[in-house]
């Protein structure tokens, strides 16, 4: 079951990017990006409301936490910027390289990035077995 959401995310990247590419043929990529952002905002606000009103209705990771530290740091904006890069870069890449080549490149980058993240941020040792 723990593999379900990561697999769904992987399929979502493919479908979102492919559909964005198709829509960009009709509208251009900029309006498609704006539409993605609006849909994301509406769904995120609805999910936020659900987590606020019925915290027991969402998994623990999505529940609000009381933190001793407040405020917004510059690096809190990085995930949103990464999402923007994905929404912009993948349909653009598909147009130039084709979906398969784009996703092979993304997979390679994700594997390398994942090893670096686990090593630097999570403190997991990188070994040949782990890399393999």
Coordinates of N, CA and C in Angstrom, one line a residue:
X1 N 0.8 -1.2 0.0 CA 0.0 0.0 0.0 C 0.9 1.3 0.0
X2 N 2.0 1.2 0.6 CA 2.9 2.4 0.7 C 3.4 2.8 -0.7
X3 N 3.4 1.9 -1.7 CA 3.8 2.2 -3.0 C 2.7 2.9 -3.9
X4 N 1.5 2.8 -3.4 CA 0.4 3.3 -4.2 C 0.5 4.8 -4.5
X5 N 0.7 5.7 -3.5 CA 0.8 7.1 -3.8 C 2.0 7.5 -4.6
X6 N 3.2 6.9 -4.4 CA 4.3 7.2 -5.3 C 4.1 6.8 -6.7
X7 N 3.4 5.6 -6.9 CA 3.1 5.2 -8.3 C 2.0 6.1 -8.9
X8 N 1.1 6.5 -8.1 CA 0.0 7.4 -8.6 C 0.7 8.8 -8.9
X9 N 1.7 9.2 -8.1 CA 2.4 10.4 -8.5 C 3.1 10.3 -9.8
X10 N 3.8 9.2 -10.0 CA 4.5 9.0 -11.2 C 3.6 9.0 -12.4
X11 N 2.5 8.3 -12.3 CA 1.5 8.3 -13.4 C 0.9 9.7 -13.6
X12 N 0.7 10.4 -12.5 CA 0.2 11.8 -12.6 C 1.1 12.7 -13.4
X13 N 2.4 12.6 -13.1 CA 3.4 13.4 -13.8 C 3.3 13.1 -15.3
X14 N 3.2 11.8 -15.7 CA 3.1 11.5 -17.1 C 1.8 12.1 -17.7
X15 N 0.7 11.8 -17.1 CA -0.6 12.3 -17.6 C -0.7 13.8 -17.6
X16 N -0.3 14.4 -16.5 CA -0.3 15.9 -16.5 C 0.6 16.5 -17.6
X17 N 1.8 16.0 -17.7 CA 2.7 16.6 -18.7 C 2.2 16.3 -20.1
X18 N 1.7 15.1 -20.4 CA 1.2 14.8 -21.7 C 0.0 15.7 -22.1
X19 N -0.9 15.8 -21.1 CA -2.1 16.6 -21.4 C -1.8 18.1 -21.5
X20 N -0.8 18.5 -20.6 CA -0.4 19.9 -20.8 C 0.2 20.2 -22.1
X21 N 1.0 19.2 -22.6 CA 1.6 19.3 -24.0 C 0.5 19.4 -25.0
X22 N -0.5 18.6 -24.9 CA -1.6 18.6 -25.9 C -2.4 20.0 -25.8
X23 N -2.7 20.4 -24.6 CA -3.4 21.7 -24.4 C -2.6 22.8 -24.9
X24 N -1.2 22.8 -24.7 CA -0.4 23.9 -25.1 C -0.4 24.0 -26.6
X25 N -0.7 23.0 -27.4 CA -0.8 23.1 -28.8 C -2.0 24.0 -29.2
X26 N -3.0 24.0 -28.4 CA -4.2 24.8 -28.6 C -4.1 26.2 -28.0
X27 N -3.6 26.3 -26.8 CA -3.7 27.6 -26.0 C -2.3 28.3 -25.9
X28 N -1.2 27.5 -26.0 CA 0.1 28.0 -25.6 C 0.3 27.5 -24.1
X29 N 1.6 27.3 -23.8 CA 1.9 26.7 -22.5 C 1.6 27.7 -21.3
X30 N 1.7 29.0 -21.5 CA 1.5 29.9 -20.4 C 0.1 29.8 -19.8
X31 N -1.0 29.9 -20.7 CA -2.3 29.7 -20.1 C -2.6 28.4 -19.5
X32 N -1.9 27.3 -20.0 CA -2.1 26.0 -19.4 C -1.5 26.0 -18.0
X33 N -0.3 26.6 -17.9 CA 0.3 26.7 -16.5 C -0.6 27.4 -15.6
X34 N -1.2 28.5 -16.0 CA -2.1 29.2 -15.2 C -3.4 28.4 -14.8
X35 N -3.9 27.6 -15.7 CA -5.0 26.8 -15.4 C -4.6 25.7 -14.4
X36 N -3.4 25.1 -14.6 CA -2.9 24.1 -13.6 C -2.9 24.8 -12.2
X37 N -2.4 26.0 -12.1 CA -2.2 26.7 -10.9 C -3.6 26.9 -10.2
X38 N -4.5 27.3 -11.0 CA -5.9 27.6 -10.5 C -6.5 26.3 -9.9
X39 N -6.4 25.2 -10.7 CA -7.0 24.0 -10.3 C -6.3 23.5 -9.0
X40 N -5.0 23.6 -9.0 CA -4.2 23.2 -7.8 C -4.6 24.0 -6.6
X41 N -4.8 25.3 -6.8 CA -5.2 26.2 -5.7 C -6.5 25.8 -5.1
X42 N -7.5 25.6 -6.0 CA -8.8 25.2 -5.5 C -8.8 23.9 -4.7
X43 N -8.1 22.9 -5.3 CA -8.0 21.6 -4.6 C -7.2 21.7 -3.3
X44 N -6.2 22.5 -3.3 CA -5.4 22.7 -2.1 C -6.2 23.4 -1.0
X45 N -7.0 24.4 -1.3 CA -7.8 25.1 -0.4 C -8.9 24.1 0.2
X46 N -9.5 23.3 -0.6 CA -10.4 22.3 -0.2 C -9.8 21.3 0.8
X47 N -8.6 20.9 0.4 CA -7.9 19.9 1.2 C -7.5 20.5 2.6
X48 N -7.0 21.8 2.5 CA -6.7 22.5 3.7 C -7.9 22.6 4.6
X49 N -9.0 23.0 4.1 CA -10.3 23.1 4.9 C -10.6 21.7 5.5
X50 N -10.5 20.7 4.7 CA -10.8 19.4 5.3 C -9.9 19.0 6.4
X51 N -8.6 19.3 6.3 CA -7.6 19.0 7.3 C -7.9 19.9 8.6
X52 N -8.4 21.1 8.4 CA -8.6 22.0 9.5 C -9.9 21.6 10.2
X53 N -11.0 21.3 9.5 CA -12.3 21.0 10.1 C -12.4 19.5 10.6
X54 N -11.8 18.6 9.8 CA -11.9 17.2 10.2 C -10.5 16.6 10.2
X55 N -9.6 16.9 11.1 CA -8.3 16.4 11.1 C -8.2 14.8 11.1
X56 N -9.2 14.2 11.8 CA -9.3 12.8 11.8 C -9.6 12.2 10.4
X57 N -10.0 13.0 9.5 CA -10.3 12.5 8.1 C -9.1 12.5 7.2
X58 N -8.0 12.9 7.7 CA -6.8 12.9 6.8 C -5.7 12.1 7.6
X59 N -4.7 11.5 6.9 CA -3.6 10.8 7.5 C -2.8 11.8 8.4
X60 N -2.1 11.3 9.3 CA -1.4 12.0 10.3 C -0.4 13.1 9.7
X61 N 0.2 12.7 8.6 CA 1.2 13.6 8.0 C 0.6 14.9 7.5
X62 N -0.7 14.9 7.2 CA -1.4 16.1 6.7 C -2.0 16.9 7.8
X63 N -1.9 16.5 9.0 CA -2.6 17.2 10.1 C -1.7 18.4 10.6
X64 N -2.3 19.4 11.1 CA -1.6 20.6 11.5 C -0.8 20.3 12.8
X65 N 0.3 21.0 12.9 CA 1.2 20.8 14.1 C 1.4 22.1 14.7
X66 N 1.5 22.1 16.0 CA 1.9 23.3 16.8 C 3.4 23.3 16.8
X67 N 4.0 24.3 16.4 CA 5.4 24.4 16.3 C 5.9 25.6 17.2
X68 N 7.0 25.4 17.8 CA 7.6 26.5 18.6 C 8.2 27.5 17.7
X69 N 8.5 27.2 16.5 CA 9.1 28.1 15.5 C 8.1 28.6 14.6
X70 N 8.0 29.9 14.3 CA 7.1 30.4 13.4 C 7.7 31.2 12.2
X71 N 7.0 31.7 11.4 CA 7.5 32.5 10.3 C 7.8 31.7 9.1
X72 N 8.1 32.5 8.0 CA 8.4 31.9 6.7 C 9.8 32.2 6.4
X73 N 10.5 31.1 6.1 CA 11.9 31.2 5.7 C 12.0 31.2 4.1
X74 N 13.0 31.7 3.6 CA 13.2 31.8 2.1 C 13.1 30.4 1.5
X75 N 13.6 29.4 2.2 CA 13.7 28.0 1.6 C 12.3 27.3 1.6
X76 N 11.3 27.9 2.3 CA 10.0 27.3 2.3 C 9.3 27.5 0.9
X77 N 9.9 28.4 0.1 CA 9.3 28.6 -1.2 C 9.8 27.6 -2.3
X78 N 10.9 26.9 -1.9 CA 11.5 26.0 -2.9 C 10.6 24.9 -3.5
X79 N 9.8 24.2 -2.6 CA 8.9 23.2 -3.2 C 7.9 23.8 -4.2
X80 N 7.4 25.0 -4.0 CA 6.5 25.6 -5.0 C 7.2 25.9 -6.3
X81 N 8.4 26.4 -6.1 CA 9.2 26.7 -7.3 C 9.6 25.4 -8.1
X82 N 9.8 24.3 -7.4 CA 10.1 23.0 -8.0 C 8.8 22.5 -8.8
X83 N 7.7 22.7 -8.2 CA 6.4 22.3 -8.9 C 6.3 23.1 -10.2
X84 N 6.6 24.4 -10.1 CA 6.5 25.2 -11.3 C 7.5 24.7 -12.4
X85 N 8.7 24.4 -12.0 CA 9.7 23.9 -12.9 C 9.1 22.6 -13.6
X86 N 8.5 21.7 -12.8 CA 8.0 20.5 -13.4 C 6.9 20.8 -14.4
X87 N 6.0 21.6 -14.0 CA 4.8 21.9 -14.9 C 5.3 22.6 -16.2
X88 N 6.4 23.4 -16.1 CA 6.9 24.1 -17.3 C 7.8 23.2 -18.1
X89 N 8.7 22.6 -17.4 CA 9.8 21.9 -18.2 C 9.4 20.6 -18.9
X90 N 8.5 19.8 -18.2 CA 8.1 18.5 -18.8 C 7.4 18.7 -20.1
X91 N 6.3 19.4 -20.2 CA 5.7 19.5 -21.5 C 6.6 20.1 -22.6
X92 N 7.4 21.1 -22.2 CA 8.4 21.7 -23.1 C 9.4 20.7 -23.6
X93 N 9.8 19.8 -22.7 CA 10.8 18.8 -23.0 C 10.1 17.7 -23.9
X94 N 8.9 17.4 -23.6 CA 8.2 16.4 -24.5 C 8.1 16.9 -25.9
X95 N 7.8 18.1 -26.0 CA 7.7 18.7 -27.4 C 9.0 18.5 -28.2
X96 N 10.1 18.7 -27.5 CA 11.4 18.6 -28.2 C 12.1 17.2 -28.2
X97 N 11.8 16.4 -27.2 CA 12.5 15.2 -27.1 C 11.6 13.9 -27.1
X98 N 10.3 14.1 -26.9 CA 9.4 13.0 -26.8 C 9.3 12.6 -25.3
X99 N 8.2 12.0 -25.0 CA 7.9 11.7 -23.6 C 8.8 10.7 -23.0
X100 N 9.2 9.6 -23.7 CA 10.0 8.6 -23.2 C 11.4 9.1 -22.8
X101 N 12.0 9.9 -23.6 CA 13.4 10.4 -23.3 C 13.3 11.4 -22.2
X102 N 12.2 12.2 -22.1 CA 12.1 13.2 -21.0 C 12.0 12.4 -19.7
X103 N 11.2 11.3 -19.7 CA 11.0 10.6 -18.4 C 12.2 9.8 -18.0
X104 N 12.9 9.3 -19.0 CA 14.2 8.6 -18.7 C 15.2 9.6 -18.0
X105 N 15.3 10.8 -18.6 CA 16.1 11.8 -18.0 C 15.7 12.2 -16.6
X106 N 14.4 12.3 -16.4 CA 13.8 12.7 -15.1 C 14.1 11.6 -14.1
X107 N 13.9 10.3 -14.5 CA 14.1 9.2 -13.6 C 15.6 9.1 -13.2
X108 N 16.5 9.3 -14.2 CA 17.9 9.3 -13.8 C 18.2 10.5 -12.8
X109 N 17.7 11.6 -13.1 CA 17.9 12.8 -12.2 C 17.3 12.5 -10.8
X110 N 16.1 11.9 -10.8 CA 15.5 11.6 -9.5 C 16.3 10.6 -8.7
X111 N 16.8 9.6 -9.4 CA 17.6 8.5 -8.7 C 18.9 9.1 -8.1
X112 N 19.6 9.9 -8.9 CA 20.8 10.6 -8.4 C 20.4 11.6 -7.3
X113 N 19.4 12.4 -7.5 CA 19.0 13.4 -6.5 C 18.5 12.7 -5.2
X114 N 17.8 11.5 -5.4 CA 17.4 10.8 -4.2 C 18.6 10.3 -3.4
X115 N 19.6 9.8 -4.0 CA 20.8 9.3 -3.3 C 21.5 10.5 -2.6
X116 N 21.6 11.6 -3.2 CA 22.2 12.8 -2.6 C 21.4 13.3 -1.5
X117 N 20.1 13.4 -1.6 CA 19.2 13.8 -0.6 C 19.3 12.9 0.6
X118 N 19.2 11.6 0.4 CA 19.3 10.6 1.5 C 20.6 10.7 2.3
X119 N 21.6 11.0 1.5 CA 23.0 11.1 2.1 C 23.1 12.4 2.9
X120 N 22.9 13.5 2.2 CA 23.1 14.8 2.8 C 22.1 15.2 3.9
X121 N 20.8 15.1 3.5 CA 19.7 15.6 4.4 C 19.3 14.5 5.4
X122 N 19.1 13.3 5.0 CA 18.6 12.2 5.9 C 19.7 11.5 6.6
X123 N 21.0 11.7 6.2 CA 22.1 11.1 6.9 C 22.3 9.6 6.6
X124 N 21.7 9.1 5.5 CA 21.8 7.7 5.1 C 23.1 7.5 4.3
X125 N 23.9 6.5 4.7 CA 25.1 6.2 4.0 C 24.9 5.8 2.6
X126 N 25.6 6.2 1.7 CA 25.6 5.8 0.3 C 26.5 4.6 0.1
X127 N 26.0 3.5 -0.4 CA 26.8 2.3 -0.6 C 26.5 1.8 -2.0
X128 N 27.3 0.9 -2.5 CA 27.1 0.4 -3.8 C 25.8 -0.3 -3.9
X129 N 25.5 -1.1 -2.8 CA 24.2 -1.8 -2.8 C 23.0 -0.9 -2.8
X130 N 23.1 0.2 -2.0 CA 22.0 1.2 -2.0 C 21.9 1.9 -3.3
X131 N 23.0 2.2 -3.9 CA 22.9 2.9 -5.3 C 22.4 1.9 -6.3
X132 N 22.7 0.7 -6.2 CA 22.2 -0.3 -7.2 C 20.7 -0.5 -7.0

